[in-house]
Every structure is written in C-alpha cells, then in structure tokens.
CSV table of C-alpha atoms in Angstrom, one decimal:
chain,number,residue,atom,x,y,z
A,1,MET,CA,86.5,107.8,115.2
A,2,LYS,CA,86.4,107.5,111.1
A,3,PRO,CA,89.2,106.0,108.9
A,4,LEU,CA,91.6,108.9,107.9
A,5,ASN,CA,90.6,109.0,104.3
A,6,TYR,CA,86.7,109.6,105.5
A,7,ALA,CA,87.9,112.4,107.8
A,8,ILE,CA,90.1,113.9,105.0
A,9,LEU,CA,86.6,114.0,102.5
A,10,LYS,CA,84.4,115.0,105.5
A,11,HIS,CA,86.6,117.8,106.4
A,12,PHE,CA,85.5,119.5,103.1
A,13,THR,CA,81.8,119.3,103.7
A,14,LYS,CA,82.5,121.6,107.1
A,15,VAL,CA,84.1,124.4,105.5
A,16,LYS,CA,84.1,126.8,102.7
A,17,GLU,CA,87.1,125.6,101.0
A,18,ALA,CA,90.6,124.2,102.1
A,19,CYS,CA,94.0,123.1,101.0
A,20,ALA,CA,96.2,120.2,101.8
A,21,ASP,CA,97.9,122.1,104.7
A,22,ASP,CA,94.3,123.2,106.4
A,23,VAL,CA,93.3,119.6,106.5
A,24,ILE,CA,96.2,118.4,108.0
A,25,GLU,CA,96.1,121.2,110.6
A,26,ALA,CA,92.3,120.5,111.2
A,27,LEU,CA,93.0,116.8,111.7
A,28,LYS,CA,96.3,116.9,113.7
A,29,GLY,CA,94.6,116.8,117.1
A,30,GLU,CA,92.6,113.2,116.4
A,31,TYR,CA,94.7,111.7,113.5
A,32,GLY,CA,98.6,113.3,114.4
A,33,HIS,CA,99.7,109.8,115.2
A,34,PHE,CA,98.9,108.1,111.8
A,35,LYS,CA,101.8,107.7,109.6
A,36,ALA,CA,99.5,108.4,106.5
A,37,LEU,CA,98.7,112.0,107.6
A,38,LYS,CA,101.9,113.4,105.5
A,39,LYS,CA,101.4,116.4,102.9
A,40,PRO,CA,102.0,114.1,99.7
A,41,ALA,CA,99.4,111.5,100.8
A,42,VAL,CA,97.0,114.1,101.6
A,43,ILE,CA,97.1,115.7,98.5
A,44,GLU,CA,96.8,112.5,96.5
A,45,ALA,CA,93.8,111.7,98.4
A,46,ILE,CA,92.0,115.4,97.5
A,47,MET,CA,92.8,115.0,94.0
A,48,THR,CA,91.4,111.4,93.9
A,49,GLY,CA,88.3,112.8,95.7
A,50,GLU,CA,88.6,115.5,92.7
A,51,ALA,CA,89.1,112.9,90.0
A,52,ASN,CA,85.9,111.1,91.0
A,53,GLY,CA,83.6,114.5,91.0
A,54,LEU,CA,83.6,114.6,95.0
A,55,LEU,CA,85.7,117.8,95.2
A,56,GLU,CA,86.3,120.4,92.8
A,57,GLU,CA,89.4,123.1,92.7
A,58,THR,CA,88.8,126.8,93.4
A,59,ARG,CA,91.7,128.5,93.3
A,60,TYR,CA,95.4,128.6,94.1
A,61,GLU,CA,98.6,130.5,95.1
A,62,LEU,CA,101.8,130.2,96.1
A,63,ASP,CA,102.7,131.0,99.9
A,64,GLU,CA,105.2,133.0,101.5
A,65,LYS,CA,107.8,130.2,101.3
A,66,GLY,CA,106.9,129.7,97.4
A,67,GLU,CA,105.0,126.4,98.1
A,68,LEU,CA,101.8,125.9,95.9
A,69,LYS,CA,98.4,125.9,97.8
A,70,VAL,CA,95.8,124.3,95.9
A,71,TYR,CA,92.1,125.1,97.4
A,72,TYR,CA,89.3,122.6,96.7
A,73,ARG,CA,85.6,122.4,97.9
A,74,ALA,CA,82.9,120.0,97.9
A,75,HIS,CA,80.2,121.3,95.5
A,76,GLU,CA,76.4,120.5,96.4
A,77,GLU,CA,76.6,117.1,94.8
A,78,GLY,CA,79.8,116.3,96.0
A,79,ALA,CA,78.9,116.9,99.6
A,80,ALA,CA,75.8,115.0,99.2
A,81,THR,CA,77.6,112.1,98.0
A,82,ILE,CA,80.2,112.3,100.5
A,83,ASN,CA,77.5,112.7,103.5
A,84,LYS,CA,75.8,109.9,102.2
A,85,TYR,CA,78.5,107.5,102.2
A,86,ILE,CA,80.0,108.9,105.2
A,87,PRO,CA,77.6,109.9,108.1
A,88,ASN,CA,78.7,111.9,111.1
B,1,MET,CA,105.3,145.5,91.9
B,2,ASN,CA,103.3,144.3,89.1
B,3,ASN,CA,105.9,142.9,87.7
B,4,THR,CA,106.6,141.0,90.4
B,5,LEU,CA,103.2,139.6,90.7
B,6,SER,CA,102.5,138.4,87.4
B,7,SER,CA,106.0,136.2,87.7
B,8,ALA,CA,104.6,135.1,90.7
B,9,ASN,CA,101.5,134.0,89.1
B,10,ALA,CA,103.3,132.5,86.3
B,11,THR,CA,105.4,130.3,88.7
B,12,ALA,CA,101.9,129.6,90.1
B,13,VAL,CA,100.4,128.7,87.1
B,14,ALA,CA,103.4,126.4,86.1
B,15,GLU,CA,103.6,124.8,89.5
B,16,LYS,CA,100.1,123.7,89.2
B,17,LYS,CA,100.1,122.6,85.7
B,18,LYS,CA,103.0,120.3,87.3
B,19,LEU,CA,101.0,118.9,90.2
B,20,SER,CA,98.1,118.0,87.6
B,21,SER,CA,100.4,116.6,85.2
B,22,ASN,CA,102.4,114.4,87.7
B,23,PHE,CA,99.1,113.5,89.1
B,24,PHE,CA,98.0,112.0,86.0
B,25,LYS,CA,101.4,110.5,84.8
B,26,LYS,CA,101.2,108.7,88.3
B,27,GLY,CA,97.5,107.2,87.6
B,28,VAL,CA,98.5,106.2,84.5
B,29,THR,CA,102.1,104.5,85.8
B,30,VAL,CA,100.1,102.9,88.6
B,31,ALA,CA,97.3,101.4,86.3
B,32,ILE,CA,100.1,99.9,84.1
B,33,LEU,CA,102.0,98.4,86.9
B,34,SER,CA,98.9,96.9,88.0
B,35,GLY,CA,98.8,95.0,84.5
B,36,MET,CA,102.5,94.0,85.0
B,37,PHE,CA,101.8,92.7,88.6
B,38,TYR,CA,98.8,90.8,87.1
B,39,GLY,CA,101.2,88.9,84.6
B,40,LEU,CA,103.8,88.3,87.3
B,41,TYR,CA,101.4,86.8,89.8
B,42,SER,CA,99.3,84.6,86.9
B,43,ALA,CA,103.1,83.5,86.0
B,44,PHE,CA,103.9,82.5,89.7
B,45,LEU,CA,100.4,81.1,90.4
B,46,THR,CA,100.9,78.9,87.3
B,47,LEU,CA,104.4,77.6,88.9
B,48,GLY,CA,102.8,76.8,92.2
B,49,MET,CA,100.2,74.8,90.5
B,50,ALA,CA,102.9,72.9,88.5
B,51,ASN,CA,104.9,71.8,91.5
B,52,GLY,CA,104.8,69.5,94.7
B,53,VAL,CA,101.5,68.0,94.9
B,54,TRP,CA,99.9,69.7,92.4
B,55,ALA,CA,102.4,68.2,89.7
B,56,ASP,CA,101.0,64.8,90.6
B,57,TRP,CA,97.2,65.9,90.7
B,58,TYR,CA,97.5,67.3,87.1
B,59,GLY,CA,100.0,64.6,85.9
B,60,VAL,CA,100.3,61.0,87.2
B,61,ASN,CA,97.3,61.5,89.5
B,62,ASN,CA,98.4,59.1,92.0
B,63,ALA,CA,95.5,60.5,94.5
B,64,ALA,CA,93.1,59.4,92.0
B,65,LEU,CA,91.1,62.8,91.8
B,66,SER,CA,87.7,62.8,89.2
B,67,ALA,CA,87.8,64.4,86.1
B,68,PHE,CA,85.2,67.0,87.8
B,69,VAL,CA,87.7,67.7,90.6
B,70,ILE,CA,90.6,68.4,88.6
B,71,THR,CA,88.8,70.5,86.0
B,72,TYR,CA,87.3,73.0,88.5
B,73,MET,CA,88.0,72.2,92.2
B,74,LEU,CA,91.4,72.9,91.7
B,75,GLY,CA,91.1,76.0,89.8
B,76,ALA,CA,89.2,77.3,92.7
B,77,LEU,CA,91.5,75.8,95.4
B,78,GLY,CA,94.6,77.3,93.7
B,79,SER,CA,92.5,80.7,93.6
B,80,ALA,CA,91.5,80.5,96.9
B,81,LEU,CA,95.3,79.6,98.2
B,82,ASN,CA,96.5,82.6,96.2
B,83,ASP,CA,94.0,85.0,97.4
B,84,THR,CA,94.2,84.2,101.3
B,85,ILE,CA,98.0,84.1,101.0
B,86,SER,CA,97.6,87.3,99.3
B,87,ALA,CA,95.1,89.0,102.3
B,88,LEU,CA,97.8,87.8,104.8
B,89,TRP,CA,100.5,90.0,103.0
B,90,CYS,CA,98.1,92.9,102.8
B,91,ILE,CA,97.5,92.4,106.7
B,92,GLY,CA,101.1,92.6,107.1
B,93,ILE,CA,101.7,95.9,105.0
B,94,ALA,CA,98.7,97.3,106.5
B,95,ALA,CA,100.3,96.9,109.8
B,96,PHE,CA,103.3,98.0,109.0
B,97,LYS,CA,102.2,101.5,107.5
B,98,GLY,CA,99.8,101.7,110.9
B,99,LYS,CA,96.4,101.2,108.7
B,100,LEU,CA,95.3,98.2,110.4
B,101,GLY,CA,92.9,99.9,112.8
B,102,ASP,CA,91.5,101.8,109.6
B,103,PHE,CA,90.8,98.6,107.7
B,104,PHE,CA,88.1,97.3,110.9
B,105,ARG,CA,87.0,100.9,110.9
B,106,THR,CA,86.5,101.0,107.1
B,107,LEU,CA,84.8,97.2,107.1
B,108,LYS,CA,82.0,98.6,109.2
B,109,THR,CA,81.2,101.4,107.0
B,110,LYS,CA,78.8,101.9,103.8
B,111,PRO,CA,81.7,102.2,101.3
B,112,GLY,CA,83.4,99.1,103.2
B,113,ARG,CA,80.7,96.8,102.7
B,114,VAL,CA,80.2,98.2,99.0
B,115,MET,CA,84.1,97.1,98.6
B,116,VAL,CA,83.3,93.5,100.0
B,117,PHE,CA,80.4,93.3,97.6
B,118,ALA,CA,82.9,94.3,94.7
B,119,ALA,CA,85.0,91.5,96.2
B,120,LEU,CA,82.7,89.1,95.9
B,121,LEU,CA,81.8,89.9,92.3
B,122,GLY,CA,85.3,89.9,91.1
B,123,GLY,CA,86.8,87.1,93.4
B,124,PRO,CA,84.4,83.9,93.8
B,125,ILE,CA,82.2,84.7,90.8
B,126,ALA,CA,84.1,86.2,88.2
B,127,SER,CA,87.1,83.9,88.8
B,128,THR,CA,85.4,80.7,89.0
B,129,ALA,CA,83.6,81.8,85.8
B,130,TYR,CA,86.8,82.3,84.5
B,131,VAL,CA,88.2,78.7,85.3
B,132,VAL,CA,85.1,77.1,84.3
B,133,ALA,CA,84.7,78.8,80.9
B,134,LEU,CA,88.6,78.1,80.2
B,135,GLN,CA,87.8,74.6,80.9
B,136,MET,CA,84.5,74.6,78.7
B,137,ALA,CA,85.8,76.5,75.7
B,138,GLY,CA,89.4,77.0,75.6
B,139,SER,CA,91.4,80.0,75.8
B,140,ILE,CA,88.9,81.5,73.3
B,141,VAL,CA,87.4,83.0,76.5
B,142,ILE,CA,90.3,85.2,77.1
B,143,PRO,CA,89.8,87.9,74.9
B,144,ILE,CA,86.2,87.7,76.0
B,145,THR,CA,87.2,88.6,79.4
B,146,ALA,CA,89.3,91.2,78.4
B,147,LEU,CA,86.1,92.9,77.4
B,148,CYS,CA,86.0,94.1,81.3
B,149,PRO,CA,87.4,97.6,80.4
B,150,ALA,CA,84.7,98.4,78.1
B,151,ILE,CA,82.1,97.1,80.4
B,152,GLY,CA,83.7,99.0,83.2
B,153,ALA,CA,83.9,102.1,81.4
B,154,ILE,CA,80.4,102.0,80.4
B,155,MET,CA,79.3,100.8,84.0
B,156,ALA,CA,81.2,103.9,85.3
B,157,ARG,CA,79.5,106.4,83.0
B,158,ILE,CA,76.2,104.9,83.9
B,159,LEU,CA,76.9,104.6,87.6
B,160,PHE,CA,79.2,107.3,88.4
B,161,LYS,CA,78.4,109.7,85.4
B,162,GLN,CA,82.3,109.4,84.3
B,163,LYS,CA,82.9,110.9,81.0
B,164,LEU,CA,83.1,108.3,77.8
B,165,THR,CA,83.9,110.2,74.5
B,166,PRO,CA,83.8,108.6,71.0
B,167,ARG,CA,87.4,108.7,71.1
B,168,MET,CA,87.6,106.6,74.6
B,169,LEU,CA,85.7,104.2,73.0
B,170,LEU,CA,87.5,103.7,69.8
B,171,GLY,CA,90.8,103.2,72.5
B,172,ILE,CA,89.1,100.3,74.0
B,173,ALA,CA,88.1,98.8,70.7
B,174,ILE,CA,91.8,99.3,69.7
B,175,CYS,CA,92.7,97.4,73.2
B,176,PHE,CA,90.2,94.6,72.7
B,177,THR,CA,91.4,93.9,69.2
B,178,ALA,CA,94.8,93.5,70.6
B,179,ALA,CA,93.6,91.0,72.9
B,180,LEU,CA,91.6,89.6,70.5
B,181,MET,CA,95.1,89.1,68.8
B,182,ILE,CA,96.7,87.5,71.5
B,183,GLY,CA,93.7,85.2,72.3
B,184,SER,CA,93.7,84.1,68.8
B,185,THR,CA,97.4,82.6,69.1
B,186,SER,CA,95.7,79.6,71.5
B,187,MET,CA,92.5,79.0,69.8
B,188,SER,CA,92.6,75.7,68.7
B,189,ALA,CA,90.8,73.9,65.6
B,190,ASP,CA,88.8,71.5,67.8
B,191,ALA,CA,85.9,73.1,69.2
B,192,PRO,CA,85.2,72.0,72.5
B,193,PRO,CA,81.7,70.4,72.9
B,194,ASN,CA,80.6,73.2,75.4
B,195,LEU,CA,81.8,75.9,73.3
B,196,LEU,CA,78.7,77.8,73.6
B,197,LEU,CA,77.9,78.0,77.5
B,198,GLY,CA,81.8,78.7,77.9
B,199,ILE,CA,81.5,81.9,76.0
B,200,CYS,CA,78.4,82.7,78.2
B,201,ILE,CA,80.1,82.3,81.1
B,202,ALA,CA,82.9,84.3,80.3
B,203,PHE,CA,80.7,87.3,79.3
B,204,ILE,CA,79.6,86.7,83.2
B,205,CYS,CA,83.3,86.8,84.0
B,206,ALA,CA,83.9,90.0,82.1
B,207,PHE,CA,80.7,91.8,83.5
B,208,CYS,CA,81.6,90.8,87.1
B,209,TRP,CA,85.3,92.0,86.5
B,210,GLY,CA,84.1,95.2,85.0
B,211,LEU,CA,81.8,96.0,87.9
B,212,GLU,CA,84.2,95.4,90.3
B,213,GLY,CA,86.8,97.8,88.6
B,214,CYS,CA,84.3,100.3,88.4
B,215,ILE,CA,82.9,99.9,92.0
B,216,ALA,CA,86.1,99.6,93.6
B,217,GLY,CA,87.8,102.3,91.7
B,218,TYR,CA,85.4,104.3,92.9
B,219,GLY,CA,85.2,102.8,96.3
B,220,THR,CA,89.2,104.1,96.4
B,221,SER,CA,88.1,107.7,95.8
B,222,MET,CA,86.8,107.2,99.6
B,223,ILE,CA,89.0,104.0,101.1
B,224,ASP,CA,92.6,104.1,101.2
B,225,TYR,CA,93.7,101.9,98.2
B,226,GLU,CA,95.8,99.7,100.5
B,227,ILE,CA,92.7,99.4,102.8
B,228,GLY,CA,90.5,98.4,99.8
B,229,ILE,CA,93.0,95.8,98.5
B,230,THR,CA,93.1,94.1,102.1
B,231,ILE,CA,89.3,94.4,102.3
B,232,ARG,CA,89.5,92.7,99.0
B,233,GLN,CA,91.7,89.8,99.5
B,234,SER,CA,90.5,88.8,102.6
B,235,THR,CA,86.7,88.4,101.3
B,236,SER,CA,87.7,86.8,98.0
B,237,GLY,CA,90.3,84.5,99.6
B,238,LEU,CA,88.1,83.3,102.7
B,239,SER,CA,85.0,83.2,100.7
B,240,ASN,CA,87.0,81.0,98.1
B,241,LEU,CA,88.6,79.0,101.1
B,242,ILE,CA,85.2,78.5,103.2
B,243,ILE,CA,82.4,78.4,100.4
B,244,LEU,CA,83.5,78.0,97.2
B,245,VAL,CA,86.1,74.8,97.7
B,246,PRO,CA,83.6,73.1,100.1
B,247,ILE,CA,80.6,73.3,97.4
B,248,MET,CA,82.9,72.0,94.6
B,249,ALA,CA,83.6,69.2,97.0
B,250,MET,CA,80.1,68.7,97.9
B,251,LEU,CA,79.3,68.7,94.0
B,252,ALA,CA,82.2,65.8,93.5
B,253,GLY,CA,80.2,63.8,96.0
B,254,ASN,CA,82.9,63.9,99.0
B,255,ILE,CA,82.8,67.1,101.3
B,256,GLY,CA,85.9,65.5,103.1
B,257,LEU,CA,87.8,66.3,100.0
B,258,ALA,CA,87.9,70.0,100.8
B,259,PRO,CA,90.2,70.0,103.8
B,260,SER,CA,91.9,67.2,102.6
B,261,LEU,CA,93.0,68.8,99.6
B,262,VAL,CA,93.4,72.2,101.3
B,263,VAL,CA,95.9,70.5,103.9
B,264,GLN,CA,97.8,68.9,101.2
B,265,ALA,CA,98.4,72.0,99.1
B,266,VAL,CA,99.4,73.9,102.1
B,267,THR,CA,102.1,71.4,103.1
B,268,SER,CA,103.4,70.8,100.0
B,269,GLY,CA,106.8,72.7,100.3
B,270,PRO,CA,107.7,73.0,96.5
B,271,ALA,CA,104.6,74.5,95.6
B,272,ILE,CA,103.6,76.7,98.4
B,273,ILE,CA,106.5,78.9,98.1
B,274,TRP,CA,105.8,80.1,94.6
B,275,PHE,CA,102.0,81.0,96.2
B,276,VAL,CA,103.5,83.1,98.7
B,277,VAL,CA,105.1,84.5,95.8
B,278,SER,CA,102.0,85.2,93.6
B,279,GLY,CA,100.3,86.1,96.7
B,280,PHE,CA,102.7,89.0,97.1
B,281,PHE,CA,102.3,90.4,93.7
B,282,ALA,CA,98.6,89.8,93.5
B,283,VAL,CA,98.3,92.4,96.3
B,284,PHE,CA,100.0,95.0,93.7
B,285,ALA,CA,97.8,93.6,90.7
B,286,TYR,CA,94.6,94.4,92.6
B,287,SER,CA,95.7,97.4,95.0
B,288,LEU,CA,97.2,99.5,91.7
B,289,TRP,CA,94.2,98.2,89.5
B,290,TYR,CA,91.8,99.8,92.2
B,291,LYS,CA,94.3,102.9,92.7
B,292,GLY,CA,94.6,103.4,89.1
B,293,ASN,CA,91.0,103.5,88.2
B,294,SER,CA,90.5,106.1,90.9
B,295,MET,CA,93.4,108.3,89.7
B,296,CYS,CA,92.5,108.2,86.2
B,297,GLY,CA,88.9,107.2,85.5
B,298,ALA,CA,87.5,103.9,85.0
B,299,ALA,CA,87.7,104.1,81.2
B,300,LEU,CA,91.8,104.7,81.1
B,301,GLY,CA,92.5,102.7,84.3
B,302,MET,CA,91.0,99.7,82.9
B,303,ALA,CA,92.4,100.0,79.5
B,304,CYS,CA,96.2,100.3,81.3
B,305,ASN,CA,95.4,97.4,83.5
B,306,GLY,CA,94.1,95.4,80.2
B,307,ALA,CA,97.5,95.2,78.7
B,308,TYR,CA,97.5,92.1,81.4
B,309,SER,CA,96.4,90.1,78.4
B,310,PHE,CA,99.8,90.9,77.0
B,311,TRP,CA,101.5,90.8,80.4
B,312,GLY,CA,100.1,87.3,81.2
B,313,PRO,CA,101.7,85.3,78.4
B,314,PHE,CA,105.0,87.7,78.6
B,315,PHE,CA,105.8,87.2,82.6
B,316,CYS,CA,104.6,83.2,81.8
B,317,TRP,CA,107.5,83.0,79.1
B,318,LEU,CA,110.0,84.9,81.2
B,319,VAL,CA,109.2,82.7,84.5
B,320,LEU,CA,108.2,79.5,83.3
B,321,GLY,CA,109.8,79.4,79.8
B,322,VAL,CA,113.3,81.3,80.2
B,323,PHE,CA,113.8,80.9,84.1
B,324,VAL,CA,112.4,77.5,84.9
B,325,GLY,CA,113.1,76.1,81.6
B,326,MET,CA,109.9,74.7,81.0
B,327,GLU,CA,108.5,73.9,77.4
B,328,GLY,CA,105.6,75.4,75.4
B,329,TRP,CA,105.9,78.8,77.2
B,330,THR,CA,107.6,81.0,74.1
B,331,LEU,CA,105.7,84.0,73.2
B,332,PRO,CA,104.5,83.8,69.4
B,333,PRO,CA,105.4,87.1,67.2
B,334,ILE,CA,101.4,88.3,67.2
B,335,ALA,CA,101.8,88.8,70.6
B,336,TRP,CA,104.4,91.2,70.5
B,337,ALA,CA,102.4,93.0,67.6
B,338,ALA,CA,99.4,93.2,69.7
B,339,ALA,CA,101.5,94.7,72.5
B,340,ILE,CA,102.1,97.6,70.6
B,341,VAL,CA,98.6,97.6,69.1
B,342,MET,CA,97.3,97.6,72.8
B,343,ALA,CA,99.7,100.7,73.6
B,344,PHE,CA,98.4,102.5,71.0
B,345,GLY,CA,94.8,101.8,72.0
B,346,ILE,CA,95.7,102.9,75.9
B,347,LEU,CA,97.3,106.2,74.1
B,348,THR,CA,94.0,106.7,72.2
B,349,ILE,CA,91.8,106.9,75.7
B,350,ALA,CA,94.2,109.0,77.1
B,351,THR,CA,95.0,111.3,74.8
B,352,ASN,CA,94.2,112.7,71.1
B,353,PRO,CA,97.1,110.6,69.5
B,354,LEU,CA,97.1,113.3,66.4
B,355,ASP,CA,98.2,115.7,69.3
B,356,LEU,CA,101.6,114.1,69.5
B,357,PHE,CA,102.3,115.1,65.9
B,358,ARG,CA,101.1,118.4,65.9
B,359,ARG,CA,103.8,121.1,66.9
B,360,LYS,CA,103.3,122.9,70.2
B,361,GLY,CA,101.7,126.1,69.3
B,362,ALA,CA,100.8,125.3,65.8
C-alpha cells in the first residue's frame, strides 16, 4: 500500500485525465478509511502537483449540481517524474 | 439555449478563477505564517534557554562548564531538545489525523529518503553552522543566512526548472536588503577575531537551508506536508541528540557530559516547559515553510518565509521584552522600516507592483 498522496499522483499516470471526484472514487476502495481522502485535501494535493510541474490542467466544467470540476493529466515529463520517484 | 450555455460557461470561468486565486492566496498566507511561527519558536526557545538550569549554565555557571561547552555544545543541545520535542508533537498530530501509517510507509520510499537528506542538511548541518557562525562572527551573520531564499530560488531553477524572472530576482534582492537592515542594528563595532571564518560558515548555513527549502518544498509536492515535517523533525532531533551532542562532548574532552547535560536539561522544569511550547511552534514554522514552498514555488515561498528575520526579533521583543519583562529586547525603528521594505520585496516577487497602480481594464 502506498501513502495516500502518492496514490493520488500515481492515479494520473494510469488514466487520460481525471478530476478530484474521479480520484476519490478510484481510491475509495483502498483508502476509504483515510481521514485525508476528502475533496478539499485531494484538490490541494492535485493543485500542488500542478504548481510543481507534475500535472497539467486539461479542461474544466460545471457539473449538474453547478459544482466546478477541473480535470488534470500527467504530461509525459510529469508522468516520468512521478514514475521515477513512485514505482508501482 | 445558447444563452444558458454561455452563462454556464461564464460561471465556470469565474469559479475556476476563484479556485486558482484562492490556492495562490492560501500558499502566500501559509508561507507568511511559517515565518511568523519561526519567530514565535525562536522567542520561546530563547526563553527556555534563559530559565532553570540554563540560567546557571549561561550565568553564574556553578556547573563549571568550559567556554567551548557554553559556546558550542549548549547551542546544539538547545536545538536538539527543541527538534526532538517538536518531533513528538508531529507524531501526535499525525496520529490524531490518521497519518501515522503513511509516515512509516513514506519513510521507506525514495521521496521519503530525500526528505531525510534535506532534514540532515537543514537540521544538524545548517543549524550548527548557524550557532557556530554566530559565536565566531556575531550577529553580522544573520543577514548572510537570510540569503537562503535567493539560494533556494536559484537551486529550484537549476534542479526543478522552476521559473525565475528578473522581477523575482529584484524582489529577492529587496528582501535581502531588508534582512541586512535588521542585521545592521546588532552589528557591533568590535570585530570578533574569527570574523572571516564565521562569515564563511554562515554561507554554508545559508546554502544548506536554501537547499533544504527547495528539496523539501519539491518533496512535499509528493509527500503530505504533515508527514514531511514529521520526517524532518524526527531526523533532525534524533541526529542532533544522538550524534551531534555526543560529538561536541567528545571534542570538549568528556563524552559523559552529553548524557549528563541532556538529563539536566530535560528535568529542569522551568526550562523544559518553554521547550514544549517552542517545539510546538517549530512544527508549524517548518511544515508551513515546506507547504508554502510547494504551493507557490521556492522563490516566493522562501521570500515570504524569509520575513522571519523580522518576526524573530519582533516576537523576542513581544515575548521576552513585553511579556516576561526582560531588558534589552526592544525593537529598533530600523527593524520596523525593514519590515515594510521586506513586504514590498515579497510583493515584487509575487506580482508586478506596478499592476496595483494601474486601473483595471486600462
């Protein structure tokens, strides 16, 4: 089992793009009991990854409830860095 | 239909702007708070090292400690106790937040080991260099160590390709000038004998702190910052306590001095209570430093944190001067002026100050 923050970043190397809700949904099985698996904390982890060039924003939209969903992806260089530091 | 779509788009754009701006503001707030907590922890650490058994060691000296022990070993011991107690706070906080499992899991990984390396650079190496430089050359070294934001930003440019514009460099230079203004207030006319060597050692300190800030800031882009600080304080506290303090005792010619002084310091009630407080504030001084650096980049994060050269004397004045009533802790007017200069320097790194004077849409 990886630390939660690693699992969040690693998720982006496995999918084309994802938003915070997608990450939470994907990790719920293994990390559901973690207090830190909450939307604000996950958004902050993703945006910190973006600020450090690991992830990049792809698009954003409002969902049916009017909540903002921002999608990110790990570009080639970002994915390489994530995979270098966090192996499978 | 098209109208509904464009109004939804406008809302989405506005929400996205809000999210980005809130993230930026939070990063800057966190980085500024880290400098304030640094000032608070310095003040309470100074208070701890002025009470109980420390008052004797630094004062009457009934224990008959040598000048070497008083100059070098006590500084390392104070730092070791502060960081170890801080590590206990970190472990407690991590346990409360359900992150203790991730702490042990992170330790076994590559970023975890990088964090240990950063902690060794900033903990025993830089902190000891700081104490030794202070003792050798006096407080002239403080503005030199305040060069660490510039070093951190340049290292982040080289190692992690973070951007560094001429405007950011100008801002760093302004912050450094402010630190120099504060440092100038305590420069004494009588030059200490080891001035040059002391200044060289102060550069080692600035280099190690700069490197720690940029490596650990990058590390916390992957590691949760609360886990990062637990690794930092545990590494720094234990390596100081188990390696550095005994080495100092050996150099002083009496290895038995290490456990004896540690036991005396820990059991000195009037002192240890303030170490518990300083250790608590140190948790936030360092964790918010790492978090701020990872949220807004090393240049801006470290410049905001670098305001500690103002917050340090400020909280020492507030805690030791105003609250406890000790003499000699008043803040000279130049320090207040320097604080304004520093705020302007941080603003220059974060944004183009001229934009504030331009009208929106002009």
